[in-house]
Amino acid sequence: FRPLPVPRSPPHIKKTCPDPIAAVSASQLSLLDPSGQRTRLFSPDNPERINPGDIVLVRLGGGADPVSGVVLAIRRKTPVDTAILLRNHLTRLAVEVWVKVYSPNVTGIEVVQRKEKRARRNKLYYYRTAKHDLGSLENMVRTYIRARSGLGQKKTGLQGRGAQVKKK
């Protein structure tokens, strides 16, 4: 009799990839954020990071309207799953939206206004109460967009009723 051929066992999975979740997360992060700009926006080491209480404008692709609001919470389960909870008022109705930071639909994230003082809480769910609610942020965002595009400069000269001076 001849001996039976025994197949070699494959290498152990821990030797080939010790932490598969971290490897997949890193590969997806390099795919979704090649410049690292969004990672810097939410990095705890960055002093210019987005904090709860800041007013943020999120531009979406595909012809969708931009979303703006106060950042109530930042969810950082894994780097790729980072999401922010935005609250704003649309037609006097409070609306909250979770926005995935690394979503391909998100084309840009801009800080409209920073909170003067750092919030003492990480999750600002108390902004939902009438006492703390900021209301509609539409005017603030509109002013920011005008200033950003350069249309916010005042014209010199008279306008309105005082523009036409009567001649004697």
GROMACS .gro file of N, CA and C in nm:
model
  504
    1PHE      N    1   0.080  -0.119   0.000
    1PHE     CA    2   0.000   0.000   0.000
    1PHE      C    3   0.085   0.125   0.000
    2ARG      N    4   0.031   0.225  -0.068
    2ARG     CA    5   0.103   0.353  -0.065
    2ARG      C    6   0.027   0.450   0.028
    3PRO      N    7   0.099   0.547   0.083
    3PRO     CA    8   0.034   0.638   0.179
    3PRO      C    9  -0.065   0.733   0.107
    4LEU      N   10  -0.169   0.767   0.176
    4LEU     CA   11  -0.269   0.857   0.121
    4LEU      C   12  -0.214   1.000   0.120
    5PRO      N   13  -0.241   1.075   0.011
    5PRO     CA   14  -0.193   1.213   0.009
    5PRO      C   15  -0.277   1.300   0.105
    6VAL      N   16  -0.209   1.373   0.188
    6VAL     CA   17  -0.276   1.461   0.285
    6VAL      C   18  -0.254   1.605   0.239
    7PRO      N   19  -0.362   1.679   0.217
    7PRO     CA   20  -0.344   1.818   0.173
    7PRO      C   21  -0.286   1.904   0.287
    8ARG      N   22  -0.207   2.002   0.246
    8ARG     CA   23  -0.149   2.091   0.346
    8ARG      C   24  -0.258   2.182   0.401
    9SER      N   25  -0.251   2.209   0.527
    9SER     CA   26  -0.351   2.298   0.586
    9SER      C   27  -0.318   2.442   0.546
   10PRO      N   28  -0.420   2.522   0.522
   10PRO     CA   29  -0.395   2.661   0.484
   10PRO      C   30  -0.336   2.738   0.603
   11PRO      N   31  -0.267   2.847   0.575
   11PRO     CA   32  -0.211   2.926   0.686
   11PRO      C   33  -0.323   2.979   0.775
   12HIS      N   34  -0.291   2.993   0.900
   12HIS     CA   35  -0.391   3.038   0.996
   12HIS      C   36  -0.433   3.182   0.964
   13ILE      N   37  -0.560   3.209   0.981
   13ILE     CA   38  -0.615   3.340   0.944
   13ILE      C   39  -0.553   3.453   1.026
   14LYS      N   40  -0.517   3.426   1.151
   14LYS     CA   41  -0.457   3.530   1.235
   14LYS      C   42  -0.318   3.569   1.185
   15LYS      N   43  -0.251   3.478   1.116
   15LYS     CA   44  -0.118   3.512   1.062
   15LYS      C   45  -0.131   3.594   0.935
   16THR      N   46  -0.230   3.563   0.851
   16THR     CA   47  -0.244   3.638   0.726
   16THR      C   48  -0.304   3.776   0.749
   17CYS      N   49  -0.403   3.785   0.836
   17CYS     CA   50  -0.467   3.915   0.863
   17CYS      C   51  -0.507   3.920   1.011
   18PRO      N   52  -0.422   3.980   1.094
   18PRO     CA   53  -0.451   3.978   1.238
   18PRO      C   54  -0.579   4.053   1.277
   19ASP      N   55  -0.611   4.163   1.208
   19ASP     CA   56  -0.731   4.240   1.241
   19ASP      C   57  -0.806   4.271   1.111
   20PRO      N   58  -0.896   4.182   1.068
   20PRO     CA   59  -0.962   4.201   0.939
   20PRO      C   60  -1.054   4.324   0.934
   21ILE      N   61  -1.120   4.355   1.045
   21ILE     CA   62  -1.211   4.471   1.046
   21ILE      C   63  -1.133   4.600   1.023
   22ALA      N   64  -1.019   4.614   1.089
   22ALA     CA   65  -0.937   4.734   1.072
   22ALA      C   66  -0.883   4.743   0.930
   23ALA      N   67  -0.848   4.629   0.871
   23ALA     CA   68  -0.795   4.629   0.734
   23ALA      C   69  -0.903   4.674   0.634
   24VAL      N   70  -1.024   4.622   0.649
   24VAL     CA   71  -1.133   4.661   0.560
   24VAL      C   72  -1.168   4.808   0.581
   25SER      N   73  -1.171   4.850   0.707
   25SER     CA   74  -1.203   4.989   0.738
   25SER      C   75  -1.100   5.084   0.677
   26ALA      N   76  -0.972   5.050   0.688
   26ALA     CA   77  -0.866   5.135   0.632
   26ALA      C   78  -0.875   5.140   0.479
   27SER      N   79  -0.904   5.027   0.416
   27SER     CA   80  -0.913   5.027   0.270
   27SER      C   81  -1.034   5.110   0.223
   28GLN      N   82  -1.146   5.099   0.293
   28GLN     CA   83  -1.264   5.178   0.258
   28GLN      C   84  -1.241   5.327   0.283
   29LEU      N   85  -1.170   5.358   0.391
   29LEU     CA   86  -1.141   5.497   0.423
   29LEU      C   87  -1.053   5.561   0.316
   30SER      N   88  -0.954   5.487   0.267
   30SER     CA   89  -0.868   5.542   0.161
   30SER      C   90  -0.945   5.558   0.030
   31LEU      N   91  -1.046   5.474   0.010
   31LEU     CA   92  -1.129   5.485  -0.111
   31LEU      C   93  -1.226   5.603  -0.101
   32LEU      N   94  -1.291   5.620   0.015
   32LEU     CA   95  -1.395   5.722   0.030
   32LEU      C   96  -1.340   5.861   0.060
   33ASP      N   97  -1.222   5.868   0.120
   33ASP     CA   98  -1.162   5.998   0.156
   33ASP      C   99  -1.014   5.996   0.120
   34PRO      N  100  -0.981   6.004  -0.011
   34PRO     CA  101  -0.840   5.995  -0.050
   34PRO      C  102  -0.756   6.112   0.000
   35SER      N  103  -0.814   6.232   0.009
   35SER     CA  104  -0.736   6.349   0.053
   35SER      C  105  -0.723   6.356   0.204
   36GLY      N  106  -0.810   6.289   0.277
   36GLY     CA  107  -0.806   6.294   0.423
   36GLY      C  108  -0.871   6.417   0.482
   37GLN      N  109  -0.942   6.494   0.401
   37GLN     CA  110  -1.002   6.619   0.448
   37GLN      C  111  -1.113   6.593   0.549
   38ARG      N  112  -1.201   6.498   0.522
   38ARG     CA  113  -1.311   6.470   0.615
   38ARG      C  114  -1.259   6.406   0.743
   39THR      N  115  -1.154   6.327   0.731
   39THR     CA  116  -1.095   6.267   0.851
   39THR      C  117  -1.041   6.375   0.942
   40ARG      N  118  -0.977   6.478   0.884
   40ARG     CA  119  -0.926   6.589   0.965
   40ARG      C  120  -1.039   6.669   1.028
   41LEU      N  121  -1.152   6.683   0.957
   41LEU     CA  122  -1.265   6.760   1.010
   41LEU      C  123  -1.319   6.700   1.140
   42PHE      N  124  -1.310   6.569   1.155
   42PHE     CA  125  -1.368   6.502   1.271
   42PHE      C  126  -1.264   6.437   1.361
   43SER      N  127  -1.136   6.465   1.338
   43SER     CA  128  -1.030   6.407   1.419
   43SER      C  129  -1.026   6.473   1.556
   44PRO      N  130  -1.020   6.397   1.664
   44PRO     CA  131  -1.013   6.457   1.798
   44PRO      C  132  -0.884   6.536   1.820
   45ASP      N  133  -0.780   6.509   1.742
   45ASP     CA  134  -0.652   6.579   1.758
   45ASP      C  135  -0.652   6.717   1.694
   46ASN      N  136  -0.745   6.743   1.602
   46ASN     CA  137  -0.749   6.869   1.528
   46ASN      C  138  -0.823   6.976   1.610
   47PRO      N  139  -0.760   7.089   1.639
   47PRO     CA  140  -0.831   7.194   1.714
   47PRO      C  141  -0.942   7.260   1.632
   48GLU      N  142  -0.937   7.251   1.500
   48GLU     CA  143  -1.039   7.310   1.412
   48GLU      C  144  -1.147   7.210   1.373
   49ARG      N  145  -1.162   7.104   1.452
   49ARG     CA  146  -1.259   7.000   1.419
   49ARG      C  147  -1.402   7.050   1.440
   50ILE      N  148  -1.497   6.974   1.387
   50ILE     CA  149  -1.638   7.006   1.407
   50ILE      C  150  -1.680   6.951   1.542
   51ASN      N  151  -1.740   7.036   1.624
   51ASN     CA  152  -1.785   6.999   1.758
   51ASN      C  153  -1.936   7.006   1.766
   52PRO      N  154  -1.996   6.939   1.864
   52PRO     CA  155  -2.139   6.957   1.886
   52PRO      C  156  -2.170   7.103   1.919
   53GLY      N  157  -2.276   7.155   1.859
   53GLY     CA  158  -2.313   7.295   1.878
   53GLY      C  159  -2.277   7.382   1.759
   54ASP      N  160  -2.187   7.335   1.671
   54ASP     CA  161  -2.152   7.411   1.551
   54ASP      C  162  -2.266   7.403   1.450
   55ILE      N  163  -2.278   7.507   1.369
   55ILE     CA  164  -2.377   7.508   1.261
   55ILE      C  165  -2.305   7.468   1.133
   56VAL      N  166  -2.355   7.365   1.066
   56VAL     CA  167  -2.285   7.302   0.954
   56VAL      C  168  -2.376   7.299   0.832
   57LEU      N  169  -2.314   7.316   0.714
   57LEU     CA  170  -2.383   7.303   0.585
   57LEU      C  171  -2.323   7.183   0.513
   58VAL      N  172  -2.408   7.085   0.479
   58VAL     CA  173  -2.363   6.964   0.410
   58VAL      C  174  -2.417   6.968   0.269
   59ARG      N  175  -2.327   6.969   0.171
   59ARG     CA  176  -2.368   6.970   0.030
   59ARG      C  177  -2.376   6.826  -0.019
   60LEU      N  178  -2.487   6.796  -0.085
   60LEU     CA  179  -2.512   6.661  -0.133
   60LEU      C  180  -2.508   6.659  -0.285
   61GLY      N  181  -2.464   6.549  -0.341
   61GLY     CA  182  -2.459   6.535  -0.487
   61GLY      C  183  -2.591   6.485  -0.541
   62GLY      N  184  -2.598   6.472  -0.670
   62GLY     CA  185  -2.718   6.419  -0.734
   62GLY      C  186  -2.833   6.517  -0.741
   63GLY      N  187  -2.804   6.646  -0.734
   63GLY     CA  188  -2.909   6.746  -0.746
   63GLY      C  189  -2.993   6.764  -0.621
   64ALA      N  190  -2.953   6.704  -0.510
   64ALA     CA  191  -3.029   6.718  -0.385
   64ALA      C  192  -2.995   6.852  -0.319
   65ASP      N  193  -3.090   6.905  -0.246
   65ASP     CA  194  -3.069   7.031  -0.175
   65ASP      C  195  -2.970   7.011  -0.061
   66PRO      N  196  -2.888   7.112  -0.031
   66PRO     CA  197  -2.796   7.099   0.083
   66PRO      C  198  -2.873   7.093   0.215
   67VAL      N  199  -2.813   7.025   0.312
   67VAL     CA  200  -2.872   7.009   0.444
   67VAL      C  201  -2.790   7.092   0.541
   68SER      N  202  -2.857   7.170   0.624
   68SER     CA  203  -2.785   7.249   0.724
   68SER      C  204  -2.852   7.229   0.859
   69GLY      N  205  -2.776   7.256   0.965
   69GLY     CA  206  -2.833   7.244   1.098
   69GLY      C  207  -2.727   7.250   1.204
   70VAL      N  208  -2.773   7.245   1.328
   70VAL     CA  209  -2.684   7.243   1.444
   70VAL      C  210  -2.642   7.098   1.466
   71VAL      N  211  -2.514   7.076   1.492
   71VAL     CA  212  -2.465   6.942   1.520
   71VAL      C  213  -2.506   6.906   1.663
   72LEU      N  214  -2.596   6.808   1.676
   72LEU     CA  215  -2.638   6.763   1.808
   72LEU      C  216  -2.549   6.652   1.860
   73ALA      N  217  -2.503   6.565   1.770
   73ALA     CA  218  -2.423   6.451   1.812
   73ALA      C  219  -2.332   6.408   1.698
   74ILE      N  220  -2.218   6.352   1.735
   74ILE     CA  221  -2.125   6.292   1.639
   74ILE      C  222  -2.109   6.146   1.680
   75ARG      N  223  -2.140   6.055   1.587
   75ARG     CA  224  -2.130   5.912   1.615
   75ARG      C  225  -2.006   5.858   1.547
   76ARG      N  226  -1.911   5.808   1.627
   76ARG     CA  227  -1.785   5.757   1.574
   76ARG      C  228  -1.769   5.610   1.611
   77LYS      N  229  -1.853   5.522   1.558
   77LYS     CA  230  -1.840   5.380   1.590
   77LYS      C  231  -1.710   5.325   1.530
   78THR      N  232  -1.698   5.333   1.401
   78THR     CA  233  -1.574   5.303   1.332
   78THR      C  234  -1.547   5.424   1.244
   79PRO      N  235  -1.424   5.444   1.200
   79PRO     CA  236  -1.396   5.564   1.121
   79PRO      C  237  -1.484   5.577   0.996
   80VAL      N  238  -1.515   5.468   0.931
   80VAL     CA  239  -1.594   5.475   0.808
   80VAL      C  240  -1.741   5.506   0.838
   81ASP      N  241  -1.790   5.465   0.954
   81ASP     CA  242  -1.930   5.484   0.989
   81ASP      C  243  -1.956   5.615   1.064
   82THR      N  244  -1.864   5.709   1.061
   82THR     CA  245  -1.883   5.836   1.131
   82THR      C  246  -2.005   5.908   1.073
   83ALA      N  247  -2.092   5.956   1.163
   83ALA     CA  248  -2.214   6.025   1.121
   83ALA      C  249  -2.241   6.142   1.215
   84ILE      N  250  -2.313   6.243   1.163
   84ILE     CA  251  -2.348   6.358   1.245
   84ILE      C  252  -2.500   6.376   1.243
   85LEU      N  253  -2.554   6.418   1.357
   85LEU     CA  254  -2.697   6.445   1.368
   85LEU      C  255  -2.717   6.595   1.360
   86LEU      N  256  -2.791   6.639   1.257
   86LEU     CA  257  -2.817   6.781   1.236
   86LEU      C  258  -2.963   6.812   1.268
   87ARG      N  259  -2.986   6.926   1.331
   87ARG     CA  260  -3.122   6.970   1.364
   87ARG      C  261  -3.144   7.109   1.308
   88ASN      N  262  -3.258   7.127   1.240
   88ASN     CA  263  -3.296   7.255   1.184
   88ASN      C  264  -3.449   7.262   1.181
   89HIS      N  265  -3.503   7.376   1.148
   89HIS     CA  266  -3.647   7.393   1.135
   89HIS      C  267  -3.679   7.420   0.989
   90LEU      N  268  -3.770   7.343   0.933
   90LEU     CA  269  -3.819   7.365   0.797
   90LEU      C  270  -3.969   7.390   0.808
   91THR      N  271  -4.013   7.503   0.762
   91THR     CA  272  -4.152   7.546   0.771
   91THR      C  273  -4.207   7.528   0.912
   92ARG      N  274  -4.134   7.580   1.009
   92ARG     CA  275  -4.170   7.577   1.151
   92ARG      C  276  -4.188   7.437   1.207
   93LEU      N  277  -4.125   7.338   1.144
   93LEU     CA  278  -4.129   7.202   1.193
   93LEU      C  279  -3.986   7.156   1.215
   94ALA      N  280  -3.955   7.106   1.333
   94ALA     CA  281  -3.819   7.064   1.363
   94ALA      C  282  -3.786   6.935   1.287
   95VAL      N  283  -3.668   6.933   1.225
   95VAL     CA  284  -3.625   6.819   1.145
   95VAL      C  285  -3.485   6.780   1.190
   96GLU      N  286  -3.465   6.650   1.215
   96GLU     CA  287  -3.333   6.599   1.250
   96GLU      C  288  -3.292   6.498   1.144
   97VAL      N  289  -3.166   6.506   1.102
   97VAL     CA  290  -3.115   6.420   0.995
   97VAL      C  291  -2.980   6.364   1.037
   98TRP      N  292  -2.964   6.233   1.026
   98TRP     CA  293  -2.832   6.171   1.042
   98TRP      C  294  -2.765   6.174   0.905
   99VAL      N  295  -2.644   6.226   0.899
   99VAL     CA  296  -2.569   6.233   0.773
   99VAL      C  297  -2.440   6.153   0.791
  100LYS      N  298  -2.420   6.055   0.704
  100LYS     CA  299  -2.295   5.978   0.705
  100LYS      C  300  -2.186   6.064   0.643
  101VAL      N  301  -2.078   6.084   0.715
  101VAL     CA  302  -1.972   6.175   0.672
  101VAL      C  303  -1.902   6.125   0.547
  102TYR      N  304  -1.876   5.995   0.538
  102TYR     CA  305  -1.800   5.939   0.427
  102TYR      C  306  -1.889   5.887   0.314
  103SER      N  307  -2.015   5.923   0.313
  103SER     CA  308  -2.105   5.879   0.207
  103SER      C  309  -2.061   5.939   0.074
  104PRO      N  310  -2.068   5.861  -0.034
  104PRO     CA  311  -2.034   5.917  -0.166
  104PRO      C  312  -2.130   6.027  -0.209
  105ASN      N  313  -2.250   6.032  -0.151
  105ASN     CA  314  -2.346   6.138  -0.185
  105ASN      C  315  -2.308   6.272  -0.126
  106VAL      N  316  -2.227   6.273  -0.022
  106VAL     CA  317  -2.185   6.399   0.042
  106VAL      C  318  -2.068   6.456  -0.037
  107THR      N  319  -2.088   6.575  -0.096
  107THR     CA  320  -1.981   6.636  -0.175
  107THR      C  321  -1.898   6.734  -0.094
  108GLY      N  322  -1.955   6.789   0.013
  108GLY     CA  323  -1.878   6.883   0.093
  108GLY      C  324  -1.944   6.912   0.226
  109ILE      N  325  -1.861   6.942   0.327
  109ILE     CA  326  -1.909   6.978   0.460
  109ILE      C  327  -1.841   7.109   0.497
  110GLU      N  328  -1.921   7.211   0.528
  110GLU     CA  329  -1.867   7.343   0.562
  110GLU      C  330  -1.922   7.388   0.697
  111VAL      N  331  -1.837   7.452   0.775
  111VAL     CA  332  -1.880   7.507   0.903
  111VAL      C  333  -1.931   7.649   0.879
  112VAL      N  334  -2.058   7.672   0.905
  112VAL     CA  335  -2.118   7.804   0.886
  112VAL      C  336  -2.082   7.894   1.004
  113GLN      N  337  -2.100   7.841   1.124
  113GLN     CA  338  -2.071   7.919   1.245
  113GLN      C  339  -2.030   7.824   1.356
  114ARG      N  340  -1.925   7.860   1.426
  114ARG     CA  341  -1.881   7.780   1.539
  114ARG      C  342  -1.949   7.828   1.666
  115LYS      N  343  -1.967   7.737   1.760
  115LYS     CA  344  -2.024   7.774   1.890
  115LYS      C  345  -1.921   7.856   1.964
  116GLU      N  346  -1.965   7.969   2.026
  116GLU     CA  347  -1.870   8.059   2.094
  116GLU      C  348  -1.795   7.986   2.203
  117LYS      N  349  -1.870   7.917   2.288
  117LYS     CA  350  -1.811   7.843   2.398
  117LYS      C  351  -1.828   7.695   2.370
  118ARG      N  352  -1.729   7.618   2.409
  118ARG     CA  353  -1.737   7.473   2.390
  118ARG      C  354  -1.852   7.418   2.474
  119ALA      N  355  -1.930   7.329   2.416
  119ALA     CA  356  -2.041   7.267   2.489
  119ALA      C  357  -1.984   7.174   2.595
  120ARG      N  358  -2.051   7.167   2.710
  120ARG     CA  359  -2.002   7.083   2.818
  120ARG      C  360  -2.048   6.938   2.802
  121ARG      N  361  -2.127   6.912   2.702
  121ARG     CA  362  -2.176   6.777   2.676
  121ARG      C  363  -2.134   6.734   2.536
  122ASN      N  364  -2.128   6.603   2.518
  122ASN     CA  365  -2.092   6.548   2.388
  122ASN      C  366  -2.215   6.533   2.299
  123LYS      N  367  -2.327   6.504   2.360
  123LYS     CA  368  -2.454   6.490   2.287
  123LYS      C  369  -2.547   6.601   2.337
  124LEU      N  370  -2.590   6.685   2.246
  124LEU     CA  371  -2.671   6.801   2.284
  124LEU      C  372  -2.819   6.775   2.260
  125TYR      N  373  -2.870   6.666   2.313
  125TYR     CA  374  -3.010   6.633   2.293
  125TYR      C  375  -3.102   6.731   2.365
  126TYR      N  376  -3.050   6.805   2.461
  126TYR     CA  377  -3.134   6.902   2.530
  126TYR      C  378  -3.169   7.020   2.440
  127TYR      N  379  -3.108   7.032   2.321
  127TYR     CA  380  -3.145   7.136   2.225
  127TYR      C  381  -3.286   7.113   2.172
  128ARG      N  382  -3.342   6.996   2.197
  128ARG     CA  383  -3.477   6.966   2.150
  128ARG      C  384  -3.583   7.039   2.233
  129THR      N  385  -3.547   7.082   2.352
  129THR     CA  386  -3.645   7.153   2.436
  129THR      C  387  -3.663   7.295   2.385
  130ALA      N  388  -3.778   7.354   2.417
  130ALA     CA  389  -3.810   7.488   2.368
  130ALA      C  390  -3.713   7.593   2.422
  131LYS      N  391  -3.661   7.571   2.541
  131LYS     CA  392  -3.571   7.668   2.603
  131LYS      C  393  -3.440   7.683   2.525
  132HIS      N  394  -3.388   7.573   2.474
  132HIS     CA  395  -3.257   7.573   2.409
  132HIS      C  396  -3.263   7.570   2.257
  133ASP      N  397  -3.379   7.546   2.200
  133ASP     CA  398  -3.391   7.530   2.055
  133ASP      C  399  -3.353   7.659   1.983
  134LEU      N  400  -3.270   7.649   1.880
  134LEU     CA  401  -3.224   7.766   1.806
  134LEU      C  402  -3.322   7.811   1.698
  135GLY      N  403  -3.419   7.729   1.665
  135GLY     CA  404  -3.516   7.766   1.562
  135GLY      C  405  -3.458   7.746   1.423
  136SER      N  406  -3.511   7.821   1.328
  136SER     CA  407  -3.468   7.808   1.189
  136SER      C  408  -3.332   7.875   1.169
  137LEU      N  409  -3.245   7.807   1.099
  137LEU     CA  410  -3.111   7.858   1.071
  137LEU      C  411  -3.099   7.905   0.927
  138GLU      N  412  -3.210   7.918   0.858
  138GLU     CA  413  -3.209   7.951   0.715
  138GLU      C  414  -3.140   8.084   0.688
  139ASN      N  415  -3.170   8.187   0.767
  139ASN     CA  416  -3.110   8.319   0.745
  139ASN      C  417  -2.959   8.316   0.766
  140MET      N  418  -2.914   8.244   0.869
  140MET     CA  419  -2.771   8.234   0.896
  140MET      C  420  -2.697   8.166   0.781
  141VAL      N  421  -2.756   8.058   0.731
  141VAL     CA  422  -2.693   7.983   0.621
  141VAL      C  423  -2.695   8.066   0.493
  142ARG      N  424  -2.805   8.136   0.468
  142ARG     CA  425  -2.814   8.220   0.348
  142ARG      C  426  -2.709   8.331   0.352
  143THR      N  427  -2.690   8.394   0.468
  143THR     CA  428  -2.589   8.498   0.483
  143THR      C  429  -2.449   8.441   0.458
  144TYR      N  430  -2.424   8.321   0.510
  144TYR     CA  431  -2.294   8.257   0.491
  144TYR      C  432  -2.269   8.229   0.343
  145ILE      N  433  -2.370   8.179   0.273
  145ILE     CA  434  -2.353   8.146   0.130
  145ILE      C  435  -2.327   8.273   0.049
  146ARG      N  436  -2.399   8.382   0.082
  146ARG     CA  437  -2.377   8.508   0.011
  146ARG      C  438  -2.237   8.561   0.036
  147ALA      N  439  -2.192   8.556   0.160
  147ALA     CA  440  -2.058   8.604   0.192
  147ALA      C  441  -1.953   8.518   0.124
  148ARG      N  442  -1.978   8.390   0.115
  148ARG     CA  443  -1.883   8.297   0.053
  148ARG      C  444  -1.872   8.321  -0.097
  149SER      N  445  -1.983   8.354  -0.160
  149SER     CA  446  -1.981   8.375  -0.305
  149SER      C  447  -1.942   8.517  -0.343
  150GLY      N  448  -1.930   8.606  -0.244
  150GLY     CA  449  -1.887   8.743  -0.273
  150GLY      C  450  -2.001   8.837  -0.304
  151LEU      N  451  -2.124   8.793  -0.283
  151LEU     CA  452  -2.239   8.879  -0.313
  151LEU      C  453  -2.284   8.958  -0.191
  152GLY      N  454  -2.218   8.943  -0.081
  152GLY     CA  455  -2.262   9.008   0.042
  152GLY      C  456  -2.215   9.150   0.058
  153GLN      N  457  -2.142   9.207  -0.041
  153GLN     CA  458  -2.092   9.344  -0.026
  153GLN      C  459  -2.205   9.443  -0.048
  154LYS      N  460  -2.204   9.549   0.032
  154LYS     CA  461  -2.306   9.652   0.019
  154LYS      C  462  -2.269   9.748  -0.093
  155LYS      N  463  -2.370   9.795  -0.164
  155LYS     CA  464  -2.348   9.891  -0.272
  155LYS      C  465  -2.347  10.032  -0.213
  156THR      N  466  -2.266  10.117  -0.271
  156THR     CA  467  -2.264  10.256  -0.226
  156THR      C  468  -2.367  10.335  -0.304
  157GLY      N  469  -2.415  10.440  -0.246
  157GLY     CA  470  -2.517  10.521  -0.313
  157GLY      C  471  -2.651  10.502  -0.248
  158LEU      N  472  -2.744  10.584  -0.286
  158LEU     CA  473  -2.877  10.580  -0.228
  158LEU      C  474  -2.964  10.479  -0.301
  159GLN      N  475  -3.050  10.415  -0.225
  159GLN     CA  476  -3.146  10.323  -0.284
  159GLN      C  477  -3.281  10.349  -0.221
  160GLY      N  478  -3.385  10.306  -0.285
  160GLY     CA  479  -3.519  10.320  -0.229
  160GLY      C  480  -3.577  10.458  -0.253
  161ARG      N  481  -3.655  10.506  -0.157
  161ARG     CA  482  -3.725  10.634  -0.174
  161ARG      C  483  -3.630  10.753  -0.179
  162GLY      N  484  -3.521  10.747  -0.107
  162GLY     CA  485  -3.429  10.860  -0.104
  162GLY      C  486  -3.338  10.868  -0.225
  163ALA      N  487  -3.349  10.772  -0.317
  163ALA     CA  488  -3.259  10.770  -0.432
  163ALA      C  489  -3.291  10.880  -0.532
  164GLN      N  490  -3.416  10.913  -0.545
  164GLN     CA  491  -3.454  11.015  -0.643
  164GLN      C  492  -3.474  11.148  -0.570
  165VAL      N  493  -3.389  11.242  -0.599
  165VAL     CA  494  -3.397  11.374  -0.536
  165VAL      C  495  -3.477  11.465  -0.628
  166LYS      N  496  -3.574  11.537  -0.571
  166LYS     CA  497  -3.658  11.627  -0.652
  166LYS      C  498  -3.580  11.752  -0.688
  167LYS      N  499  -3.592  11.793  -0.813
  167LYS     CA  500  -3.525  11.916  -0.860
  167LYS      C  501  -3.623  12.031  -0.853
  168LYS      N  502  -3.577  12.150  -0.817
  168LYS     CA  503  -3.663  12.268  -0.808
  168LYS      C  504  -3.662  12.348  -0.934
   0.00000   0.00000   0.00000
